[in-house]
Coordinates of C-alpha atoms in Angstrom, one line a residue:
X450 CA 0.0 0.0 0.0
X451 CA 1.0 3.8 -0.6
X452 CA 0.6 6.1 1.6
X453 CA 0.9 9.9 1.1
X454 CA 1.2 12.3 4.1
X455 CA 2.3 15.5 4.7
X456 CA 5.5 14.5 5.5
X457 CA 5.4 12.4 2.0
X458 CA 4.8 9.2 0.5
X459 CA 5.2 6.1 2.2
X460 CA 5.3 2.6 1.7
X461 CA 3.2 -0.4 3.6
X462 CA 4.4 -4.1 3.0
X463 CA 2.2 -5.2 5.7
X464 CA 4.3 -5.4 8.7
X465 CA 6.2 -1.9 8.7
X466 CA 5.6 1.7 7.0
X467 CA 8.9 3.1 5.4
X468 CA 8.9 6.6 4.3
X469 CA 9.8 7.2 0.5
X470 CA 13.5 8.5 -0.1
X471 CA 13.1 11.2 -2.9
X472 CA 16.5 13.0 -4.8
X473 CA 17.9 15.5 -3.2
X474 CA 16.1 18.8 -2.8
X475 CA 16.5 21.1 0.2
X476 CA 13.2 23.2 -0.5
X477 CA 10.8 23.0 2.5
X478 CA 7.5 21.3 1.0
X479 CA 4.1 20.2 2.3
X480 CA 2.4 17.3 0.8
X481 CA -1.2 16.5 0.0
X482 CA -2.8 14.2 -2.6
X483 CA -1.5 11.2 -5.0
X484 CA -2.5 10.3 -8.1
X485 CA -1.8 7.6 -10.6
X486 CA -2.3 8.2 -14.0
X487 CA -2.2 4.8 -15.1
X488 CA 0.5 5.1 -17.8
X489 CA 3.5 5.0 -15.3
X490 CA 3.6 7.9 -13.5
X491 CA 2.6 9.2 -10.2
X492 CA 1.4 13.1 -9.5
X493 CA 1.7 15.2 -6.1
X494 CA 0.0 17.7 -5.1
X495 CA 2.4 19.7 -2.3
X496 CA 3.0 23.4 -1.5
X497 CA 6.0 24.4 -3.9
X498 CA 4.1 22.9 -6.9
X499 CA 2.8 19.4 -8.6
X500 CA 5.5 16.5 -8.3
X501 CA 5.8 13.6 -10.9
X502 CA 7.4 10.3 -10.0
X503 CA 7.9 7.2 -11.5
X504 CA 5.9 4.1 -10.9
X505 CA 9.2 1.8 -12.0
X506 CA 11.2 3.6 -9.5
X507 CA 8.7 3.4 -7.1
X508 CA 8.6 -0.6 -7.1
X509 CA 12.0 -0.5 -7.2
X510 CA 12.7 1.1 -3.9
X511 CA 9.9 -1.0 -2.4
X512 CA 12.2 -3.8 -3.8
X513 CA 15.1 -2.1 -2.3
X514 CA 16.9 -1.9 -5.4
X515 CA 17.2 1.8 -5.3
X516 CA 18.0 4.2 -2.6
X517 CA 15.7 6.9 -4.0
X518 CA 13.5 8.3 -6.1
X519 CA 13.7 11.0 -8.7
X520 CA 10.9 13.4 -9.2
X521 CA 9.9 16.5 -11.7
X522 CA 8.5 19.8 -10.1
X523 CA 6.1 22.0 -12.1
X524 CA 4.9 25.2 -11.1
X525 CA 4.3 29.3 -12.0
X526 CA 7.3 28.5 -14.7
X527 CA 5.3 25.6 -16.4
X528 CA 1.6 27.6 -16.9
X529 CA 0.4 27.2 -13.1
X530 CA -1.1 30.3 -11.5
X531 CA -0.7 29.3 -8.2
X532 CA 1.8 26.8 -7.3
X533 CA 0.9 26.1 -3.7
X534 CA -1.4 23.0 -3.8
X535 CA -4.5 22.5 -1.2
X536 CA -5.1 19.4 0.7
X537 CA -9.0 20.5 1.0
X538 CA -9.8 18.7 -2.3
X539 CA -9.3 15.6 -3.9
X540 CA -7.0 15.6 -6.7
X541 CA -8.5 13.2 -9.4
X542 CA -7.9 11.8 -13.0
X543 CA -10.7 12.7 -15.2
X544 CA -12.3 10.5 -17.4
X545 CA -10.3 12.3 -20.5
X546 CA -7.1 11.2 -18.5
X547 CA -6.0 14.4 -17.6
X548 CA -5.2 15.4 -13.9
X549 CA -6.5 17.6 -12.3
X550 CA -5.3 19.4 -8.6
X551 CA -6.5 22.1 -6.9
X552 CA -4.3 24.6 -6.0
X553 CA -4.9 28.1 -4.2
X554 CA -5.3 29.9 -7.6
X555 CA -8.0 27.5 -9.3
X556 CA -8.5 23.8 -10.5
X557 CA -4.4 23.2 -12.2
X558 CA -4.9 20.8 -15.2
X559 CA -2.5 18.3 -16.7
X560 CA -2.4 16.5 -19.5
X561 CA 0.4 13.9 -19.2
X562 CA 1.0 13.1 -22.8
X563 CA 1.9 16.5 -23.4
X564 CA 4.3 18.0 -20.5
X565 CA 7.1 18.9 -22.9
X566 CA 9.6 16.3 -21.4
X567 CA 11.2 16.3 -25.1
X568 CA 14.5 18.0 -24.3
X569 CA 17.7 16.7 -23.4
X570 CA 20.1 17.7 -20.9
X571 CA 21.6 20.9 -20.5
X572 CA 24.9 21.8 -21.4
X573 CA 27.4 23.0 -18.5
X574 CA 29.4 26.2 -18.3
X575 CA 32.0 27.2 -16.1
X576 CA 32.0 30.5 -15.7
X577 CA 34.6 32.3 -13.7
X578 CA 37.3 30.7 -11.6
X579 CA 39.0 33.6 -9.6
X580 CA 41.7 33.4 -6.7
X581 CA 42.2 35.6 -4.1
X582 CA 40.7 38.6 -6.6
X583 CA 43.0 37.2 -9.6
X584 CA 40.5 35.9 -12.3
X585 CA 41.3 33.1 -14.3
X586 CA 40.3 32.1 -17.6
X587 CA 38.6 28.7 -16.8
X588 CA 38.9 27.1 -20.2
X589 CA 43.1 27.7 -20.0
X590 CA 44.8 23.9 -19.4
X591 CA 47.7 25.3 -17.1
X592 CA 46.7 27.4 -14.3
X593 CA 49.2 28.2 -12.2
X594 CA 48.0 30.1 -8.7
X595 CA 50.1 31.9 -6.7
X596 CA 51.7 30.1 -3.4
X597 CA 49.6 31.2 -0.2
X598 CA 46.3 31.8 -2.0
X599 CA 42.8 31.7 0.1
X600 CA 40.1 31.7 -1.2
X601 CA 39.1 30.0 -5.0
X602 CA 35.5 30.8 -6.2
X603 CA 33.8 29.0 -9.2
X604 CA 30.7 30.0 -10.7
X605 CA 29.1 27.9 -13.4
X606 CA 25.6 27.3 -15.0
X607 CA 23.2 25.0 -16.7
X608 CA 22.6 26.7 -20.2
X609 CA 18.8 25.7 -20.0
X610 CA 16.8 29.0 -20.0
X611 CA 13.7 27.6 -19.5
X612 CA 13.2 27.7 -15.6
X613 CA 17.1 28.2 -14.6
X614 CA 16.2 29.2 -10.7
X615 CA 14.9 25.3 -10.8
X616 CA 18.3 23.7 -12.5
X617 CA 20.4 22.2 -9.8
X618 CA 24.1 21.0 -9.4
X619 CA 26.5 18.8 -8.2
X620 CA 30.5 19.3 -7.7
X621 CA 33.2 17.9 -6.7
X622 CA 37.2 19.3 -6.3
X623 CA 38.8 16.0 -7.4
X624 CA 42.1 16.2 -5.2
X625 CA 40.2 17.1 -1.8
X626 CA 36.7 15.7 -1.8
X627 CA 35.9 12.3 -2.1
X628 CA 32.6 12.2 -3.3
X629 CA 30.1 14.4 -5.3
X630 CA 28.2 17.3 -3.5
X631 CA 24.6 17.2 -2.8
X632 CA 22.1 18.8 -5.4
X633 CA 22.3 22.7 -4.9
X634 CA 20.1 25.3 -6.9
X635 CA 22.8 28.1 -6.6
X636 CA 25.9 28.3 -8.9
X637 CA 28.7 29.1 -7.1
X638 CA 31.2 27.4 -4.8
X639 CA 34.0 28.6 -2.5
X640 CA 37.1 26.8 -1.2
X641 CA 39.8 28.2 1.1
X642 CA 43.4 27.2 2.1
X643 CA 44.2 24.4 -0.7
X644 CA 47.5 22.4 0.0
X645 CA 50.5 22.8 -2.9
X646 CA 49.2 20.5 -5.8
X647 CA 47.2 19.7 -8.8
X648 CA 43.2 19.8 -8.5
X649 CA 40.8 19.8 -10.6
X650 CA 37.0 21.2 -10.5
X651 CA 34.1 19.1 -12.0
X652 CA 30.3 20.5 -12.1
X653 CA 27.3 18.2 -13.5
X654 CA 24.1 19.9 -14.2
X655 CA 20.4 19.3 -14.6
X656 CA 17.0 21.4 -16.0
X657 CA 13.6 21.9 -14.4
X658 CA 12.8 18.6 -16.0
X659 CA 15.9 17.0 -13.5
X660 CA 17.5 15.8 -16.6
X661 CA 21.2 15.4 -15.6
X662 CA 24.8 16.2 -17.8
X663 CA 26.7 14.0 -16.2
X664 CA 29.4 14.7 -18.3
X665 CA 29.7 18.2 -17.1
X666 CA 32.8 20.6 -17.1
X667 CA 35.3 21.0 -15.7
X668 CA 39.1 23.2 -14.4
X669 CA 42.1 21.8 -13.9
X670 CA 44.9 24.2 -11.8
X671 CA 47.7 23.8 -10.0
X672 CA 48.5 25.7 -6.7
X673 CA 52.1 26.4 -6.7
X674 CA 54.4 25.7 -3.3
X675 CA 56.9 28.0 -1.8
X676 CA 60.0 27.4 -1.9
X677 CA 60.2 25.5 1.2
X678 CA 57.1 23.2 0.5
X679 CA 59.2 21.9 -2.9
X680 CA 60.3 18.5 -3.1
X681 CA 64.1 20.0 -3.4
X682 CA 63.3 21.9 -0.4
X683 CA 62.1 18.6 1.8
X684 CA 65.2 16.4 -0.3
X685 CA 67.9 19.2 1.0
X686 CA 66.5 19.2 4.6
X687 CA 66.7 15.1 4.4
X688 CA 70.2 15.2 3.4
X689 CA 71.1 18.7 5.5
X690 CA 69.6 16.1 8.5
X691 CA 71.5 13.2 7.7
X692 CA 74.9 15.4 7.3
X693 CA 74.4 16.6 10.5
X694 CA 73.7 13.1 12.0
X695 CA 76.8 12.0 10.3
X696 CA 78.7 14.8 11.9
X697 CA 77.2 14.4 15.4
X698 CA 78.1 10.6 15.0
X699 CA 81.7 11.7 14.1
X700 CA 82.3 13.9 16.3
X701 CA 81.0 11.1 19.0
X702 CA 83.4 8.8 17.5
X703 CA 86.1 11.6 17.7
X704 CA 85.1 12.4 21.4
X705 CA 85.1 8.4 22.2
X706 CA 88.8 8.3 20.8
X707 CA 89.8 11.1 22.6
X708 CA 88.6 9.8 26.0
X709 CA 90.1 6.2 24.6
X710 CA 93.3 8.0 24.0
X711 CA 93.3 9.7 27.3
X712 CA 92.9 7.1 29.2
X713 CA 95.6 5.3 27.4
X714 CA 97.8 8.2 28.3
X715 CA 96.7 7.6 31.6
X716 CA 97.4 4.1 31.5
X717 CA 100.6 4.5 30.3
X718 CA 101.6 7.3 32.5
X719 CA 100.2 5.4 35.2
X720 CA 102.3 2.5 34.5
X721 CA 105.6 4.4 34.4
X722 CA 104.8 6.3 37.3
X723 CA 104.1 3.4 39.5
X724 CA 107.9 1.5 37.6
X725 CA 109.8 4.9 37.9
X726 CA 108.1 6.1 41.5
X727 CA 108.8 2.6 43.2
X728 CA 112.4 3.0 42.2
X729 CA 112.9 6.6 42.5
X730 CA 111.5 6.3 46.4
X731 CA 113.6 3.0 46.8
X732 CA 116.8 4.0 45.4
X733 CA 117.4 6.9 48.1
X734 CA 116.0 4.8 50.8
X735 CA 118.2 2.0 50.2
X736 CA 121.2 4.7 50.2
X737 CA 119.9 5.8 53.8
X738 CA 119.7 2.1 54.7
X739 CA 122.9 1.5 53.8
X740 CA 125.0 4.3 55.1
X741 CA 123.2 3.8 58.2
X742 CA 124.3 -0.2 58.5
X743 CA 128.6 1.5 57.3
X744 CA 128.3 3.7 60.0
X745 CA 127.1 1.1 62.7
X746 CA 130.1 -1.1 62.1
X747 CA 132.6 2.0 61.1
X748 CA 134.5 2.2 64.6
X749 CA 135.8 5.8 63.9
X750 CA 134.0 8.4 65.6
X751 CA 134.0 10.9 63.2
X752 CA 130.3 10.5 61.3
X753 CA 129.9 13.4 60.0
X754 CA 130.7 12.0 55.9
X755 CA 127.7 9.4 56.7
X756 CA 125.5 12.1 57.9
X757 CA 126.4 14.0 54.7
X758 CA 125.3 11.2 52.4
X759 CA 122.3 10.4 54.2
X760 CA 121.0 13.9 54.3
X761 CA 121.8 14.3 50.3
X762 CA 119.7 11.3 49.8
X763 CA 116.9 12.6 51.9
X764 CA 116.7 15.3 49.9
X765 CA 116.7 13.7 46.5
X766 CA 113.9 11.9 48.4
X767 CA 111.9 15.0 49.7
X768 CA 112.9 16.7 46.4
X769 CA 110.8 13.2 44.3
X770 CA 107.9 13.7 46.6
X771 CA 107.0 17.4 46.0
X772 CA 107.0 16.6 42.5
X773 CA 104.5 13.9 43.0
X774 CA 102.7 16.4 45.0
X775 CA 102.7 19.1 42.9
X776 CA 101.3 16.3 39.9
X777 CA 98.7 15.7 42.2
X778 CA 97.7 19.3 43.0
X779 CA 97.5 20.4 39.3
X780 CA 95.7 17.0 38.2
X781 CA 92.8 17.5 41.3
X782 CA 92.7 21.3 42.9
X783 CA 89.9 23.5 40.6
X784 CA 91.6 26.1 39.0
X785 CA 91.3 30.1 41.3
X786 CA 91.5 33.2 39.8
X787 CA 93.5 35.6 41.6
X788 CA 95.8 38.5 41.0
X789 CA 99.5 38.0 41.3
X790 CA 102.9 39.5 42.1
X791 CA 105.5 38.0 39.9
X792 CA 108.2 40.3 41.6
X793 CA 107.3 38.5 45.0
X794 CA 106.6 35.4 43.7
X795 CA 110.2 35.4 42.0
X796 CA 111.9 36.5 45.1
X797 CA 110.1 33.8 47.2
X798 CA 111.2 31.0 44.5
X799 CA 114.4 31.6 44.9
X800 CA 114.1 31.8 48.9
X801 CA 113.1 28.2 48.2
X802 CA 115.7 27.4 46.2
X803 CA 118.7 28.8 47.9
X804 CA 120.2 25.9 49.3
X805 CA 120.8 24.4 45.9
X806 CA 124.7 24.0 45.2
X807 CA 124.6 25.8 42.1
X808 CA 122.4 28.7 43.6
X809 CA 124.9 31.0 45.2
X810 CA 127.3 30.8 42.2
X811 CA 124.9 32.1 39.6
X812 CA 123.6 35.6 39.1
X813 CA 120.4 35.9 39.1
X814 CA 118.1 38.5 37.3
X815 CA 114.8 39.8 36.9
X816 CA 113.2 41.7 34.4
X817 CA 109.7 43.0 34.9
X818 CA 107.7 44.8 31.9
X819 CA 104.3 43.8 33.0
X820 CA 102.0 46.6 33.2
X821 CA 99.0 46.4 35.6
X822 CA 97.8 43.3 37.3
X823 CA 98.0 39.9 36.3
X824 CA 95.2 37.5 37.3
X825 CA 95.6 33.2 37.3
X826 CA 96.5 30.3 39.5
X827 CA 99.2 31.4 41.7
X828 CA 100.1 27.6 42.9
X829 CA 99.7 26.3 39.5
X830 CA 101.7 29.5 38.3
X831 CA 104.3 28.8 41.3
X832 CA 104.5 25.5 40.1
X833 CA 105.8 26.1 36.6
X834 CA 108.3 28.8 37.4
X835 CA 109.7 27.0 40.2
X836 CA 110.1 24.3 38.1
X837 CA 111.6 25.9 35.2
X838 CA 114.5 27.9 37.8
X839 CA 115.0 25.0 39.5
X840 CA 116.0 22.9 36.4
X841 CA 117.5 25.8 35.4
X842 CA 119.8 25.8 38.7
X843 CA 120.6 22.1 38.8
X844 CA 121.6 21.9 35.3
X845 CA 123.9 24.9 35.1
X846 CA 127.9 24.9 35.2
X847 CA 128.6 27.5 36.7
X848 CA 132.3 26.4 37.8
X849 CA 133.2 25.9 34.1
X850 CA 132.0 29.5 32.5
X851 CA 133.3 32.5 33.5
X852 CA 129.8 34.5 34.3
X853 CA 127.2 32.4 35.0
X854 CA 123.9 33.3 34.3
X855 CA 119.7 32.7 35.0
X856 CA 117.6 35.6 33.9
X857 CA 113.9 35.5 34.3
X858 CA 112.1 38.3 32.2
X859 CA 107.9 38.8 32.3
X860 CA 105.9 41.2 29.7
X861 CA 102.7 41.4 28.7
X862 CA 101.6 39.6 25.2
X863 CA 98.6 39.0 23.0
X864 CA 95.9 39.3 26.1
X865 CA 98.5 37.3 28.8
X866 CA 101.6 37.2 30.1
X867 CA 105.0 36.0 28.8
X868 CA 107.8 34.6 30.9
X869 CA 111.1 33.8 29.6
X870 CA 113.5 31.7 31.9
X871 CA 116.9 31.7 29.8
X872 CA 120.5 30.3 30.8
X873 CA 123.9 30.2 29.7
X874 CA 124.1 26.6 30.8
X875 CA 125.7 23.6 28.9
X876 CA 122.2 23.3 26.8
X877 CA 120.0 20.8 25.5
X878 CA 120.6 18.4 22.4
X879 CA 118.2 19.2 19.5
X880 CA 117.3 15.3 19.2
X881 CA 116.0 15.5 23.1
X882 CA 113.9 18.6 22.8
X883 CA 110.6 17.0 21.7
X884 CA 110.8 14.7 24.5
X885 CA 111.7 16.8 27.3
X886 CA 108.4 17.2 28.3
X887 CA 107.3 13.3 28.8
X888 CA 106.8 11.6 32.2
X889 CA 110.3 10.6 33.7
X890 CA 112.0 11.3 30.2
X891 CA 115.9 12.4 31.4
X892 CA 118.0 14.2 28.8
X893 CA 121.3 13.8 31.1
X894 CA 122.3 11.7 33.9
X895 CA 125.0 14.2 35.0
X896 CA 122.8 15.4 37.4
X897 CA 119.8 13.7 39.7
X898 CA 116.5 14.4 39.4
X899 CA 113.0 12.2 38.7
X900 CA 112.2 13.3 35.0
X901 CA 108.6 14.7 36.4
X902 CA 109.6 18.5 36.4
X903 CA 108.9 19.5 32.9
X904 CA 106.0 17.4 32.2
X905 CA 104.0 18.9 35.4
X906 CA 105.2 22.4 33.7
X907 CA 103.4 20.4 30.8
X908 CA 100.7 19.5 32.6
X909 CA 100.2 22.6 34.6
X910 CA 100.7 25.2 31.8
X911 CA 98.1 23.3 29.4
X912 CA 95.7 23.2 32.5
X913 CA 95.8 27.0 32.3
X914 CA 95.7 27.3 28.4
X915 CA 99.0 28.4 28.0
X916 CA 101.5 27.9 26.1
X917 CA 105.1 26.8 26.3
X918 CA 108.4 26.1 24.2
X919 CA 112.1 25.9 24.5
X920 CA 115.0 27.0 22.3
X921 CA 118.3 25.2 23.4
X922 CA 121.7 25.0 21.5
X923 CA 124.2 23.0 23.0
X924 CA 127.1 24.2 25.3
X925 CA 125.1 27.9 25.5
X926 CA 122.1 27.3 27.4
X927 CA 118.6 26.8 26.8
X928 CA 115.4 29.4 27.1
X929 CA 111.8 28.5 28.0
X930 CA 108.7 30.7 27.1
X931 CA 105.7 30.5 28.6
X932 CA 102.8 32.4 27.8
X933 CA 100.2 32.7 30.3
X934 CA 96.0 34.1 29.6
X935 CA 95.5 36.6 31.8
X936 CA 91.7 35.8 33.3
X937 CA 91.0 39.2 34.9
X938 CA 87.4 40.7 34.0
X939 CA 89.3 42.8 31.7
X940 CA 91.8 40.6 30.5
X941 CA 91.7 39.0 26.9
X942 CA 91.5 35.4 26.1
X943 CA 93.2 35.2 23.2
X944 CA 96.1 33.0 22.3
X945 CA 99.4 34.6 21.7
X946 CA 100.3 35.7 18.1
X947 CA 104.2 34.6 19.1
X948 CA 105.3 31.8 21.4

């Protein structure tokens, strides 16, 4: 059974009512009457004019083979003089099988074998495709819109004429929706913020008589990227990326050797500190031992020689373990910042020093050009000069050259300070100079000593982020440079443009 309502037509298959799904059409509409005009069609009466269906599609989406059913509207446009339909009447088919409805402007007659259903589809027109206020011509196969564009209108049309406020559309932006649009009666669409690519518009079209150009037309455009949205753009970040991965991962690999090679040096150093200190500390200790056992079973009095030799070999003993001190200090104390005297510092070095054998038979000199104050690690700083005059002291000859000489001179260079401890000594031989600075490395045997002092002044100086070198020629003495950073709030940083 059908069923028509004011809602619309419905279907009754005996055990459940299901309303009738017609074609799109967002119009507001009332619903009155039904009639069948035996030839295959179905009329409605309802407010916005006289509806015809089709009895076919009607079975069929009783059937279920179809989601919905199309349906022609005629009104004011197709002779009517009222549109709006009236529920207060019957609508009927007269014995001359013409229909007839009453509407709110008189009785509306139909004659269904002559509704002027004869045309065909209408043809579709894109009209204007404009971006952002830049109008484009629509029928041009290589758009090209601007990177960063808005807003892209379209306006097209139906070229039927005959009732053109009842064509309707359908549209689709192939490249962003995924489906057609619903039917719409107005003939113009807006989209905003498309992504860099190429789309393309498509419109279909249909009359009063819902006669549909599925063909349609359509615009195909292409909304240019900036620079930085390009596929070069993304390829040079990807390999931009990976050079910098490969650079982090070498310098990890560079920062893992240099901690490998550290502790290597470490290694190493430790092993020939533990060989070198065990016999260093055992050699005057066996001395002491043994002078001490002669002079038990020496039956002269007089023990004043054994006293000698033991005290000497004390010393070379006490002399071995302020070196290991100092090593420690520099390798554990954090580094102070404070401002320093070399004048004093100087004078109470060689306090120190004085009971040296070679002290009192050298002259000694110092030459200050410093201007202002200079600002560092006074016991690291102590450290490296009282190495550097010591050495300076215990390798001299002063009994073989006429005037015997240590001068110590200090000036200010390139943001620091510069110290030069120079000799007239017997010298260093050129093949020993690049290994002066290693752990226990001994360029002569003539005189005792552990081989630590100049690799603390090593040690110490690079702790600081100076610098230091030596000039030596053999049988004339030998000079040391040190430069120094001086690390007051006004003192520069840099390195020194001569060393």
């Amino acid at each position: 059974m059908w069923l028509i309502t004011n809602l619309g037509p419905h279907f009754f298959d005996g055990d459940s009512i299901r309303a009738v799904s017609l074609s799109p059409d967002r119009r507001s509409k009332t619903y009155f009457d039904w009639v069948d005009d035996e030839t295959g069609n179905i009329w409605m009466s309802t407010s916005i004019g006289v509806m015809k269906l089709s009895r076919e599609e009607l079975t069929q989406f009783a059937e279920q083979k179809r989601t919905y059913v199309n349906f022609q509207l005629y009104d004011e446009e197709d002779g009517m003089s009222n549109k709006e339909c009236t529920g207060a009447t019957r609508s009927i088919l007269g014995s001359d099988n013409k229909v007839y409805l009453p509407t709110l402007g008189g009785v509306c007659i139909i004659d269904p074998s002559d509704t002027g259903e004869g045309s065909s589809p209408p043809g579709m027109l894109v009209r204007s495709f404009v971006t952002d206020y830049i109008a484009h011509n629509p029928y041009d196969n290589q758009i090209k819109v601007k990177p960063g564009s808005l807003r892209y209108s379209f306006r097209f049309s139906a070229l039927s004429l005959r009732s053109p406020e009842r064509n309707q559309y359908r549209y689709m932006l192939v490249g962003l929706d995924k489906d057609w649009s619903e039917a719409v009666n107005e003939g113009e669409v807006e989209y905003t913020n498309l992504s860099p690519g190429t789309y393309t518009f498509r419109v279909i079209g249909c009359n009063d008589r819902q006669q549909w150009n599925n063909k349609g037309a359509s615009v195909k455009f292409t909304v240019l990227p900036y620079f930085y949205q390009t596929f070069w753009f993304y390829l040079l970040l990807i390999c931009l990326l990976a050079m910098l991965l490969y650079v982090i991962h070498r310098w990890r690999l560079t920062f893992i050797e240099r901690q490998n090679e550290a502790l290597r040096k470490v290694n190493s150093e430790l092993d020939r500190f533990v060989y070198s200190a065990s016999h260093d500390l055992r050699s005057p200790l066996s001395s002491v031992l043994g002078l001490i056992n002669i002079a038990k079973n020496d039956p002269h009095p007089d023990k004043s020689e054994y006293l000698k030799m033991i005290e000497k070999s004390v010393l070379k003993l006490d002399s071995f373990i302020r070196d290991i001190i100092d090593f420690s200090r520099n390798a554990r104390l954090e580094l102070t910042n404070e401002p320093i005297v070399l004048s004093t510092m100087i004078h109470d070095i060689f306090e120190d020093l004085r009971f040296l054998e070679n002290f009192p038979l050298l002259e000694k000199e110092f030459i200050d050009r410093t201007q202002g104050k200079f600002y560092s690690d006074p016991k690291r700083v102590r450290i490296i000069l009282s190495n550097l005059i010591a050495n300076a002291i215990k390798h001299h000859h002063p009994r073989l050259i006429e005037h015997a000489k240590l001068t110590i001179e200090a000036a200010d260079k390139g943001g620091g300070v510069q110290v030069d401890v120079s000799d007239n000594g017997p010298g260093i031989e050129q093949a020993y100079l690049k290994d002066i600075f290693k752990m226990f490395f001994r360029a002569t045997s003539r005189t005792p000593g552990s081989g630590l002092g100049l690799y603390i002044v090593k040690e110490t100086v690079d702790r600081l982020n100076g610098k230091i070198s030596v000039e030596s020629t053999l049988n004339e003495g030998a000079k040391f440079t040190v430069w120094l950073p001086n690390k007051s709030p006004q003192g520069a940083h840099s390195q020194p443009r001569n060393s």
